[in-house]
Amino acid sequence: MDEVAVPALHLRGVTKTFGHVTALDDVSLTAEAGQILAVVGDNGAGKSSLIRTISGVYRPDAGEILVDGVTKTFQKPSDARAAGIATVFQDLALVEVLDVATNMFLGQVPRRGPFADRKRMEREARTFLDDLKVTVGSVRSEVGMLSGGQRQMIAIARAIRTGGNIVLLDEPTAALGVRETAQAAEMIEGLKSRGNAVIIVSHDMSLVFDLADRIQVMRLGRVAGVRDKAATTRDEIIGLITGSISA
Ligand SMILES: Nc1ncnc2c1ncn2[C@@H]1O[C@H](COP(=O)(O)OP(=O)(O)OP(=O)(O)O)[C@@H](O)[C@H]1O
Ligand SMILES: [Mg+2]
C-alpha cells in the first residue's frame, strides 16, 4: 500500500454513546479505493453502529470522518450519500409490493411533465443491472417475488446507483444460501475492481477470508486489531474477536 496516498475514507477517534452504553470507543478506520475492508466482531461489538455513523444515521460524540482527506460532518444520511457513501443496511429497506425498477429509483423517479417516465426508468434500471451482471428476469417484477439473493443485489445496485464510491454493506449475505452468497460475493468483488472502497460487515469467516484485503476486528466498541488478510489466520481473527488474543 502506498503510504502517502490519502485513503478514500478515514475515521479518527470516533466515539458514540447511547446513555451509558458506549457503542464506539475511540474507533479509527481506513478504507482504500479498490480494496475490501471486512469489519468483524461479536454481537454488540459496535459494527452496525460504525456503519450507521459513517452513513450519517448516527452523529458521533467525538472524532473525525474524512472523505478523500477532507473532514466531513454528516447531519443526515443524505449528507453522507452526497459525499459518495452508499450504504446497504441489513434490512435492505426495499418495498416488496413495488417492482425492481421503481425500487431502484425510490424517491428519484424520472419524470416527463407531470408523469413518471416509466420507460426511461426501466431502461436505465436494466442497463445498470446488466452492467453489474445482476440477473433478474424483468425490471417489472415485484421485489416481493424475488429470491433473497436477488433482493440483496437489487439493494446493492440501488445504493451504488446514487453514485457512491465508498460502499458499506452490513451483513450482505446473512440471509442467503450458498449459491446466492457466491453471487453476492462476485458482485462485491465487482465493486472492488471498479475502484470502489468497500466495507463489509460479516459474521461469515469464509466470506471474509475470500473477499477481504484487510480485516478490522471490533470488540466491546473498540478496535481489537486490524490485519492484512495475507498476514493473519482465522485463529488469530477469532482470538481477537473473543479477546483471547489482544492486539
Ligand atoms: N440506537 C441505539 N440505542 C441504544 N443502544 C444502541 C443503539 N445502537 C446500538 N446500541 C448499542 O450499542 C452496542 C453496539 O451495537 P451494534 O448494533 O453496533 O453491534 P453489532 O456489532 O452490529 O452487533 P450484531 O453483530 O449483533 O449486529 C450494543 O450494546 C447496542 O445495544
Ligand atoms: Mg449489527
PDB file of C-alpha atoms and ligand atoms in Angstrom:
ATOM      1  CA  MET A   1       0.000   0.000   0.000  1.00  0.00           C
ATOM      2  CA  ASP A   2       1.214   3.471  -0.867  1.00  0.00           C
ATOM      3  CA  GLU A   3       1.967   5.233   2.428  1.00  0.00           C
ATOM      4  CA  VAL A   4       1.398   8.745   1.082  1.00  0.00           C
ATOM      5  CA  ALA A   5      -1.939   8.034  -0.640  1.00  0.00           C
ATOM      6  CA  VAL A   6      -4.963   9.614   1.042  1.00  0.00           C
ATOM      7  CA  PRO A   7      -7.490   6.904   1.956  1.00  0.00           C
ATOM      8  CA  ALA A   8     -10.969   7.174   0.443  1.00  0.00           C
ATOM      9  CA  LEU A   9     -12.393   7.046   3.969  1.00  0.00           C
ATOM     10  CA  HIS A  10     -10.649   7.716   7.248  1.00  0.00           C
ATOM     11  CA  LEU A  11     -12.129   7.723  10.752  1.00  0.00           C
ATOM     12  CA  ARG A  12     -10.144   9.052  13.674  1.00  0.00           C
ATOM     13  CA  GLY A  13     -11.101   8.596  17.309  1.00  0.00           C
ATOM     14  CA  VAL A  14     -14.807   8.151  16.698  1.00  0.00           C
ATOM     15  CA  THR A  15     -16.854   7.735  19.873  1.00  0.00           C
ATOM     16  CA  LYS A  16     -20.600   7.184  20.119  1.00  0.00           C
ATOM     17  CA  THR A  17     -22.537   6.634  23.329  1.00  0.00           C
ATOM     18  CA  PHE A  18     -26.189   5.866  23.984  1.00  0.00           C
ATOM     19  CA  GLY A  19     -26.936   6.778  27.597  1.00  0.00           C
ATOM     20  CA  HIS A  20     -24.344   4.778  29.455  1.00  0.00           C
ATOM     21  CA  VAL A  21     -23.715   2.300  26.612  1.00  0.00           C
ATOM     22  CA  THR A  22     -20.538   3.127  24.706  1.00  0.00           C
ATOM     23  CA  ALA A  23     -21.228   1.676  21.259  1.00  0.00           C
ATOM     24  CA  LEU A  24     -17.996   3.078  19.747  1.00  0.00           C
ATOM     25  CA  ASP A  25     -14.959   3.974  21.809  1.00  0.00           C
ATOM     26  CA  ASP A  26     -12.119   5.863  20.094  1.00  0.00           C
ATOM     27  CA  VAL A  27     -12.536   3.963  16.815  1.00  0.00           C
ATOM     28  CA  SER A  28     -10.262   4.572  13.849  1.00  0.00           C
ATOM     29  CA  LEU A  29     -10.626   3.025  10.417  1.00  0.00           C
ATOM     30  CA  THR A  30      -9.223   3.450   6.939  1.00  0.00           C
ATOM     31  CA  ALA A  31     -10.732   2.217   3.689  1.00  0.00           C
ATOM     32  CA  GLU A  32      -8.827   2.442   0.427  1.00  0.00           C
ATOM     33  CA  ALA A  33     -10.134   2.700  -3.128  1.00  0.00           C
ATOM     34  CA  GLY A  34     -10.042  -0.675  -4.874  1.00  0.00           C
ATOM     35  CA  GLN A  35      -9.892  -2.610  -1.623  1.00  0.00           C
ATOM     36  CA  ILE A  36     -12.296  -4.530   0.585  1.00  0.00           C
ATOM     37  CA  LEU A  37     -12.142  -3.971   4.338  1.00  0.00           C
ATOM     38  CA  ALA A  38     -14.037  -6.537   6.416  1.00  0.00           C
ATOM     39  CA  VAL A  39     -15.316  -5.461   9.821  1.00  0.00           C
ATOM     40  CA  VAL A  40     -15.891  -8.392  12.159  1.00  0.00           C
ATOM     41  CA  GLY A  41     -16.764  -8.870  15.828  1.00  0.00           C
ATOM     42  CA  ASP A  42     -19.228 -10.482  18.182  1.00  0.00           C
ATOM     43  CA  ASN A  43     -22.844  -9.395  18.611  1.00  0.00           C
ATOM     44  CA  GLY A  44     -22.928  -5.941  20.133  1.00  0.00           C
ATOM     45  CA  ALA A  45     -19.286  -5.206  19.274  1.00  0.00           C
ATOM     46  CA  GLY A  46     -20.259  -1.959  17.516  1.00  0.00           C
ATOM     47  CA  LYS A  47     -20.164  -2.962  13.841  1.00  0.00           C
ATOM     48  CA  SER A  48     -23.589  -1.637  12.868  1.00  0.00           C
ATOM     49  CA  SER A  49     -23.045   1.488  14.968  1.00  0.00           C
ATOM     50  CA  LEU A  50     -19.889   2.073  12.967  1.00  0.00           C
ATOM     51  CA  ILE A  51     -21.750   1.664   9.655  1.00  0.00           C
ATOM     52  CA  ARG A  52     -24.570   3.927  10.845  1.00  0.00           C
ATOM     53  CA  THR A  53     -22.094   6.572  11.952  1.00  0.00           C
ATOM     54  CA  ILE A  54     -20.248   6.557   8.632  1.00  0.00           C
ATOM     55  CA  SER A  55     -23.567   6.730   6.756  1.00  0.00           C
ATOM     56  CA  GLY A  56     -24.906   9.716   8.688  1.00  0.00           C
ATOM     57  CA  VAL A  57     -27.611   7.879  10.640  1.00  0.00           C
ATOM     58  CA  TYR A  58     -25.771   8.473  13.954  1.00  0.00           C
ATOM     59  CA  ARG A  59     -23.750  11.547  14.750  1.00  0.00           C
ATOM     60  CA  PRO A  60     -20.508  10.799  16.593  1.00  0.00           C
ATOM     61  CA  ASP A  61     -19.951  12.385  20.027  1.00  0.00           C
ATOM     62  CA  ALA A  62     -16.270  12.778  19.234  1.00  0.00           C
ATOM     63  CA  GLY A  63     -13.809  12.070  16.458  1.00  0.00           C
ATOM     64  CA  GLU A  64     -13.498  12.842  12.783  1.00  0.00           C
ATOM     65  CA  ILE A  65     -14.678  11.390   9.494  1.00  0.00           C
ATOM     66  CA  LEU A  66     -12.582  12.267   6.431  1.00  0.00           C
ATOM     67  CA  VAL A  67     -13.525  11.504   2.846  1.00  0.00           C
ATOM     68  CA  ASP A  68     -10.596  11.790   0.428  1.00  0.00           C
ATOM     69  CA  GLY A  69      -8.725  13.616   3.176  1.00  0.00           C
ATOM     70  CA  VAL A  70     -11.446  16.211   3.796  1.00  0.00           C
ATOM     71  CA  THR A  71     -13.220  16.372   7.172  1.00  0.00           C
ATOM     72  CA  LYS A  72     -16.969  15.866   6.851  1.00  0.00           C
ATOM     73  CA  THR A  73     -19.883  16.383   9.200  1.00  0.00           C
ATOM     74  CA  PHE A  74     -22.970  14.390   8.345  1.00  0.00           C
ATOM     75  CA  GLN A  75     -26.224  15.684   9.831  1.00  0.00           C
ATOM     76  CA  LYS A  76     -28.286  13.099   7.994  1.00  0.00           C
ATOM     77  CA  PRO A  77     -27.891  10.113   5.632  1.00  0.00           C
ATOM     78  CA  SER A  78     -28.343  12.258   2.514  1.00  0.00           C
ATOM     79  CA  ASP A  79     -25.209  14.227   3.526  1.00  0.00           C
ATOM     80  CA  ALA A  80     -23.198  11.001   3.546  1.00  0.00           C
ATOM     81  CA  ARG A  81     -24.703   9.973   0.201  1.00  0.00           C
ATOM     82  CA  ALA A  82     -23.743  13.331  -1.252  1.00  0.00           C
ATOM     83  CA  ALA A  83     -20.164  12.662  -0.119  1.00  0.00           C
ATOM     84  CA  GLY A  84     -20.133   9.427  -2.130  1.00  0.00           C
ATOM     85  CA  ILE A  85     -21.021   6.977   0.654  1.00  0.00           C
ATOM     86  CA  ALA A  86     -23.502   4.300  -0.452  1.00  0.00           C
ATOM     87  CA  THR A  87     -24.902   2.075   2.279  1.00  0.00           C
ATOM     88  CA  VAL A  88     -26.772  -1.198   2.121  1.00  0.00           C
ATOM     89  CA  PHE A  89     -28.306  -1.649   5.562  1.00  0.00           C
ATOM     90  CA  GLN A  90     -29.006  -5.089   6.933  1.00  0.00           C
ATOM     91  CA  ASP A  91     -32.777  -4.808   6.495  1.00  0.00           C
ATOM     92  CA  LEU A  92     -32.302  -3.649   2.837  1.00  0.00           C
ATOM     93  CA  ALA A  93     -35.319  -1.286   3.015  1.00  0.00           C
ATOM     94  CA  LEU A  94     -36.794  -2.407  -0.298  1.00  0.00           C
ATOM     95  CA  VAL A  95     -40.517  -2.009  -0.933  1.00  0.00           C
ATOM     96  CA  GLU A  96     -41.826  -5.505  -1.612  1.00  0.00           C
ATOM     97  CA  VAL A  97     -45.011  -4.527  -3.444  1.00  0.00           C
ATOM     98  CA  LEU A  98     -43.161  -2.303  -5.916  1.00  0.00           C
ATOM     99  CA  ASP A  99     -41.249  -3.542  -8.926  1.00  0.00           C
ATOM    100  CA  VAL A 100     -37.460  -3.691  -9.352  1.00  0.00           C
ATOM    101  CA  ALA A 101     -37.145  -0.518 -11.429  1.00  0.00           C
ATOM    102  CA  THR A 102     -39.240   1.567  -9.015  1.00  0.00           C
ATOM    103  CA  ASN A 103     -37.240   0.276  -6.048  1.00  0.00           C
ATOM    104  CA  MET A 104     -34.035   1.304  -7.744  1.00  0.00           C
ATOM    105  CA  PHE A 105     -35.362   4.841  -8.282  1.00  0.00           C
ATOM    106  CA  LEU A 106     -37.271   5.280  -4.997  1.00  0.00           C
ATOM    107  CA  GLY A 107     -37.594   8.966  -4.235  1.00  0.00           C
ATOM    108  CA  GLN A 108     -35.923   9.852  -7.557  1.00  0.00           C
ATOM    109  CA  VAL A 109     -38.329   8.581 -10.190  1.00  0.00           C
ATOM    110  CA  PRO A 110     -37.559  10.322 -13.506  1.00  0.00           C
ATOM    111  CA  ARG A 111     -40.453  12.488 -14.765  1.00  0.00           C
ATOM    112  CA  ARG A 112     -41.753  13.614 -18.089  1.00  0.00           C
ATOM    113  CA  GLY A 113     -44.056  16.526 -17.433  1.00  0.00           C
ATOM    114  CA  PRO A 114     -46.388  15.563 -14.590  1.00  0.00           C
ATOM    115  CA  PHE A 115     -45.905  11.820 -15.161  1.00  0.00           C
ATOM    116  CA  ALA A 116     -43.348   9.262 -14.080  1.00  0.00           C
ATOM    117  CA  ASP A 117     -41.169   8.408 -17.066  1.00  0.00           C
ATOM    118  CA  ARG A 118     -41.512   4.648 -16.695  1.00  0.00           C
ATOM    119  CA  LYS A 119     -39.814   3.816 -19.975  1.00  0.00           C
ATOM    120  CA  ARG A 120     -36.716   5.743 -19.075  1.00  0.00           C
ATOM    121  CA  MET A 121     -36.685   4.339 -15.545  1.00  0.00           C
ATOM    122  CA  GLU A 122     -36.984   0.765 -16.791  1.00  0.00           C
ATOM    123  CA  ARG A 123     -34.356   1.284 -19.468  1.00  0.00           C
ATOM    124  CA  GLU A 124     -31.882   2.801 -17.018  1.00  0.00           C
ATOM    125  CA  ALA A 125     -32.581   0.158 -14.370  1.00  0.00           C
ATOM    126  CA  ARG A 126     -31.990  -2.601 -16.946  1.00  0.00           C
ATOM    127  CA  THR A 127     -28.725  -1.084 -18.199  1.00  0.00           C
ATOM    128  CA  PHE A 128     -27.484  -0.566 -14.678  1.00  0.00           C
ATOM    129  CA  LEU A 129     -28.307  -4.117 -13.563  1.00  0.00           C
ATOM    130  CA  ASP A 130     -26.753  -5.553 -16.729  1.00  0.00           C
ATOM    131  CA  ASP A 131     -23.561  -3.579 -16.071  1.00  0.00           C
ATOM    132  CA  LEU A 132     -23.414  -5.112 -12.605  1.00  0.00           C
ATOM    133  CA  LYS A 133     -24.292  -8.558 -14.020  1.00  0.00           C
ATOM    134  CA  VAL A 134     -27.339  -8.821 -11.773  1.00  0.00           C
ATOM    135  CA  THR A 135     -29.732 -11.428 -13.110  1.00  0.00           C
ATOM    136  CA  VAL A 136     -33.409 -10.582 -12.722  1.00  0.00           C
ATOM    137  CA  GLY A 137     -35.816 -11.653 -15.451  1.00  0.00           C
ATOM    138  CA  SER A 138     -37.666  -8.358 -15.640  1.00  0.00           C
ATOM    139  CA  VAL A 139     -37.283  -4.974 -14.010  1.00  0.00           C
ATOM    140  CA  ARG A 140     -41.105  -5.064 -13.771  1.00  0.00           C
ATOM    141  CA  SER A 141     -41.024  -7.991 -11.315  1.00  0.00           C
ATOM    142  CA  GLU A 142     -42.293  -7.207  -7.848  1.00  0.00           C
ATOM    143  CA  VAL A 143     -39.394  -7.237  -5.415  1.00  0.00           C
ATOM    144  CA  GLY A 144     -41.501  -9.391  -3.076  1.00  0.00           C
ATOM    145  CA  MET A 145     -41.344 -12.187  -5.670  1.00  0.00           C
ATOM    146  CA  LEU A 146     -37.538 -12.236  -5.877  1.00  0.00           C
ATOM    147  CA  SER A 147     -35.157 -14.526  -4.020  1.00  0.00           C
ATOM    148  CA  GLY A 148     -33.139 -13.276  -1.053  1.00  0.00           C
ATOM    149  CA  GLY A 149     -30.026 -13.102  -3.190  1.00  0.00           C
ATOM    150  CA  GLN A 150     -31.711 -11.105  -5.935  1.00  0.00           C
ATOM    151  CA  ARG A 151     -33.108  -8.679  -3.353  1.00  0.00           C
ATOM    152  CA  GLN A 152     -29.676  -8.246  -1.829  1.00  0.00           C
ATOM    153  CA  MET A 153     -28.264  -7.467  -5.258  1.00  0.00           C
ATOM    154  CA  ILE A 154     -31.056  -5.002  -6.059  1.00  0.00           C
ATOM    155  CA  ALA A 155     -30.318  -3.256  -2.753  1.00  0.00           C
ATOM    156  CA  ILE A 156     -26.609  -3.058  -3.595  1.00  0.00           C
ATOM    157  CA  ALA A 157     -27.398  -1.825  -7.115  1.00  0.00           C
ATOM    158  CA  ARG A 158     -29.752   0.836  -5.745  1.00  0.00           C
ATOM    159  CA  ALA A 159     -27.151   2.036  -3.247  1.00  0.00           C
ATOM    160  CA  ILE A 160     -24.439   2.445  -5.845  1.00  0.00           C
ATOM    161  CA  ARG A 161     -26.788   3.897  -8.480  1.00  0.00           C
ATOM    162  CA  THR A 162     -26.759   7.078  -6.427  1.00  0.00           C
ATOM    163  CA  GLY A 163     -23.090   7.452  -7.314  1.00  0.00           C
ATOM    164  CA  GLY A 164     -21.291   6.234  -4.199  1.00  0.00           C
ATOM    165  CA  ASN A 165     -17.666   5.213  -4.485  1.00  0.00           C
ATOM    166  CA  ILE A 166     -17.453   4.179  -0.835  1.00  0.00           C
ATOM    167  CA  VAL A 167     -19.782   1.230  -0.396  1.00  0.00           C
ATOM    168  CA  LEU A 168     -20.846  -0.019   3.049  1.00  0.00           C
ATOM    169  CA  LEU A 169     -22.520  -3.428   3.326  1.00  0.00           C
ATOM    170  CA  ASP A 170     -23.915  -4.579   6.684  1.00  0.00           C
ATOM    171  CA  GLU A 171     -24.264  -8.388   6.706  1.00  0.00           C
ATOM    172  CA  PRO A 172     -24.947  -8.684   2.965  1.00  0.00           C
ATOM    173  CA  THR A 173     -25.176 -12.477   2.977  1.00  0.00           C
ATOM    174  CA  ALA A 174     -26.708 -13.234   6.397  1.00  0.00           C
ATOM    175  CA  ALA A 175     -29.984 -14.455   4.876  1.00  0.00           C
ATOM    176  CA  LEU A 176     -28.558 -16.111   1.754  1.00  0.00           C
ATOM    177  CA  GLY A 177     -27.921 -19.693   0.682  1.00  0.00           C
ATOM    178  CA  VAL A 178     -24.627 -20.977  -0.672  1.00  0.00           C
ATOM    179  CA  ARG A 179     -25.226 -20.157  -4.323  1.00  0.00           C
ATOM    180  CA  GLU A 180     -26.695 -16.732  -3.581  1.00  0.00           C
ATOM    181  CA  THR A 181     -23.798 -15.940  -1.265  1.00  0.00           C
ATOM    182  CA  ALA A 182     -21.401 -16.773  -4.094  1.00  0.00           C
ATOM    183  CA  GLN A 183     -23.339 -14.446  -6.427  1.00  0.00           C
ATOM    184  CA  ALA A 184     -23.300 -11.627  -3.901  1.00  0.00           C
ATOM    185  CA  ALA A 185     -19.573 -12.201  -3.338  1.00  0.00           C
ATOM    186  CA  GLU A 186     -18.976 -11.878  -7.063  1.00  0.00           C
ATOM    187  CA  MET A 187     -20.881  -8.606  -7.119  1.00  0.00           C
ATOM    188  CA  ILE A 188     -18.867  -7.292  -4.165  1.00  0.00           C
ATOM    189  CA  GLU A 189     -15.633  -8.213  -5.956  1.00  0.00           C
ATOM    190  CA  GLY A 190     -17.006  -6.336  -8.960  1.00  0.00           C
ATOM    191  CA  LEU A 191     -17.386  -3.221  -6.792  1.00  0.00           C
ATOM    192  CA  LYS A 192     -13.753  -3.559  -5.765  1.00  0.00           C
ATOM    193  CA  SER A 193     -12.491  -3.992  -9.310  1.00  0.00           C
ATOM    194  CA  ARG A 194     -14.395  -0.840 -10.344  1.00  0.00           C
ATOM    195  CA  GLY A 195     -12.220   1.007  -7.838  1.00  0.00           C
ATOM    196  CA  ASN A 196     -14.716   1.440  -5.016  1.00  0.00           C
ATOM    197  CA  ALA A 197     -13.643   1.405  -1.395  1.00  0.00           C
ATOM    198  CA  VAL A 198     -15.760  -1.394   0.067  1.00  0.00           C
ATOM    199  CA  ILE A 199     -16.507  -2.052   3.730  1.00  0.00           C
ATOM    200  CA  ILE A 200     -18.316  -5.264   4.520  1.00  0.00           C
ATOM    201  CA  VAL A 201     -19.627  -6.310   7.935  1.00  0.00           C
ATOM    202  CA  SER A 202     -19.970 -10.070   8.195  1.00  0.00           C
ATOM    203  CA  HIS A 203     -20.031 -12.963  10.633  1.00  0.00           C
ATOM    204  CA  ASP A 204     -19.163 -15.346   7.788  1.00  0.00           C
ATOM    205  CA  MET A 205     -15.440 -16.073   8.177  1.00  0.00           C
ATOM    206  CA  SER A 206     -15.228 -17.959   4.877  1.00  0.00           C
ATOM    207  CA  LEU A 207     -16.652 -14.963   3.040  1.00  0.00           C
ATOM    208  CA  VAL A 208     -14.386 -12.585   4.965  1.00  0.00           C
ATOM    209  CA  PHE A 209     -11.300 -14.602   4.093  1.00  0.00           C
ATOM    210  CA  ASP A 210     -12.433 -14.937   0.470  1.00  0.00           C
ATOM    211  CA  LEU A 211     -13.106 -11.257  -0.110  1.00  0.00           C
ATOM    212  CA  ALA A 212     -11.200  -9.017   2.262  1.00  0.00           C
ATOM    213  CA  ASP A 213      -7.880  -7.318   1.723  1.00  0.00           C
ATOM    214  CA  ARG A 214      -7.833  -6.218   5.356  1.00  0.00           C
ATOM    215  CA  ILE A 215      -9.798  -7.277   8.421  1.00  0.00           C
ATOM    216  CA  GLN A 216     -10.717  -4.941  11.274  1.00  0.00           C
ATOM    217  CA  VAL A 217     -11.855  -6.628  14.480  1.00  0.00           C
ATOM    218  CA  MET A 218     -14.232  -4.793  16.815  1.00  0.00           C
ATOM    219  CA  ARG A 219     -14.655  -5.848  20.417  1.00  0.00           C
ATOM    220  CA  LEU A 220     -16.815  -4.079  23.022  1.00  0.00           C
ATOM    221  CA  GLY A 221     -16.922  -0.917  20.926  1.00  0.00           C
ATOM    222  CA  ARG A 222     -13.164  -0.712  20.467  1.00  0.00           C
ATOM    223  CA  VAL A 223     -10.806  -1.740  17.669  1.00  0.00           C
ATOM    224  CA  ALA A 224      -9.272  -5.021  18.828  1.00  0.00           C
ATOM    225  CA  GLY A 225      -6.935  -5.209  15.835  1.00  0.00           C
ATOM    226  CA  VAL A 226      -6.504  -4.646  12.100  1.00  0.00           C
ATOM    227  CA  ARG A 227      -4.746  -7.240   9.969  1.00  0.00           C
ATOM    228  CA  ASP A 228      -3.818  -7.686   6.329  1.00  0.00           C
ATOM    229  CA  LYS A 229      -5.573 -10.841   5.270  1.00  0.00           C
ATOM    230  CA  ALA A 230      -2.373 -12.237   3.819  1.00  0.00           C
ATOM    231  CA  ALA A 231      -0.658 -11.872   7.196  1.00  0.00           C
ATOM    232  CA  THR A 232      -3.259 -13.426   9.506  1.00  0.00           C
ATOM    233  CA  THR A 233      -5.201 -16.620  10.150  1.00  0.00           C
ATOM    234  CA  ARG A 234      -8.745 -17.463  11.127  1.00  0.00           C
ATOM    235  CA  ASP A 235      -7.486 -18.492  14.549  1.00  0.00           C
ATOM    236  CA  GLU A 236      -5.897 -15.109  15.107  1.00  0.00           C
ATOM    237  CA  ILE A 237      -9.035 -13.247  13.983  1.00  0.00           C
ATOM    238  CA  ILE A 238     -11.248 -15.404  16.192  1.00  0.00           C
ATOM    239  CA  GLY A 239      -8.860 -14.829  19.103  1.00  0.00           C
ATOM    240  CA  LEU A 240      -9.160 -11.071  18.575  1.00  0.00           C
ATOM    241  CA  ILE A 241     -12.956 -11.337  18.397  1.00  0.00           C
ATOM    242  CA  THR A 242     -13.228 -13.290  21.648  1.00  0.00           C
ATOM    243  CA  GLY A 243     -10.466 -11.411  23.431  1.00  0.00           C
ATOM    244  CA  SER A 244      -8.248 -14.439  23.952  1.00  0.00           C
ATOM    245  CA  ILE A 245      -5.643 -12.616  21.841  1.00  0.00           C
ATOM    246  CA  SER A 246      -5.067  -8.906  22.424  1.00  0.00           C
ATOM    247  CA  ALA A 247      -3.723  -6.593  19.771  1.00  0.00           C
TER     248      ALA A 247
HETATM  249  N1  LIG B   1     -29.810   3.287  18.775  1.00  0.00           N
HETATM  250  C1  LIG B   1     -29.272   2.693  19.864  1.00  0.00           C
HETATM  251  N2  LIG B   1     -29.717   2.944  21.103  1.00  0.00           N
HETATM  252  C2  LIG B   1     -29.169   2.368  22.187  1.00  0.00           C
HETATM  253  N3  LIG B   1     -28.156   1.489  22.126  1.00  0.00           N
HETATM  254  C3  LIG B   1     -27.670   1.181  20.917  1.00  0.00           C
HETATM  255  C4  LIG B   1     -28.187   1.762  19.726  1.00  0.00           C
HETATM  256  N4  LIG B   1     -27.482   1.262  18.661  1.00  0.00           N
HETATM  257  C5  LIG B   1     -26.587   0.415  19.176  1.00  0.00           C
HETATM  258  N5  LIG B   1     -26.684   0.353  20.543  1.00  0.00           N
HETATM  259  C6  LIG B   1     -25.852  -0.436  21.445  1.00  0.00           C
HETATM  260  O1  LIG B   1     -24.515  -0.324  21.030  1.00  0.00           O
HETATM  261  C7  LIG B   1     -23.846  -1.588  21.142  1.00  0.00           C
HETATM  262  C8  LIG B   1     -23.289  -1.982  19.797  1.00  0.00           C
HETATM  263  O2  LIG B   1     -24.384  -2.361  18.959  1.00  0.00           O
HETATM  264  P1  LIG B   1     -24.206  -2.656  17.408  1.00  0.00           P
HETATM  265  O3  LIG B   1     -25.570  -2.815  16.845  1.00  0.00           O
HETATM  266  O4  LIG B   1     -23.336  -1.636  16.804  1.00  0.00           O
HETATM  267  O5  LIG B   1     -23.468  -4.061  17.429  1.00  0.00           O
HETATM  268  P2  LIG B   1     -23.099  -5.057  16.246  1.00  0.00           P
HETATM  269  O6  LIG B   1     -21.627  -5.292  16.318  1.00  0.00           O
HETATM  270  O7  LIG B   1     -23.647  -4.573  14.979  1.00  0.00           O
HETATM  271  O8  LIG B   1     -23.847  -6.414  16.682  1.00  0.00           O
HETATM  272  P3  LIG B   1     -24.539  -7.560  15.787  1.00  0.00           P
HETATM  273  O9  LIG B   1     -23.438  -8.469  15.355  1.00  0.00           O
HETATM  274  O10 LIG B   1     -25.442  -8.230  16.780  1.00  0.00           O
HETATM  275  O11 LIG B   1     -25.275  -6.916  14.671  1.00  0.00           O
HETATM  276  C9  LIG B   1     -24.864  -2.557  21.715  1.00  0.00           C
HETATM  277  O12 LIG B   1     -24.673  -2.620  23.115  1.00  0.00           O
HETATM  278  C10 LIG B   1     -26.183  -1.916  21.361  1.00  0.00           C
HETATM  279  O13 LIG B   1     -27.176  -2.279  22.282  1.00  0.00           O
HETATM  280 MG    MG B   2     -25.059  -5.305  13.612  1.00  0.00          MG
END
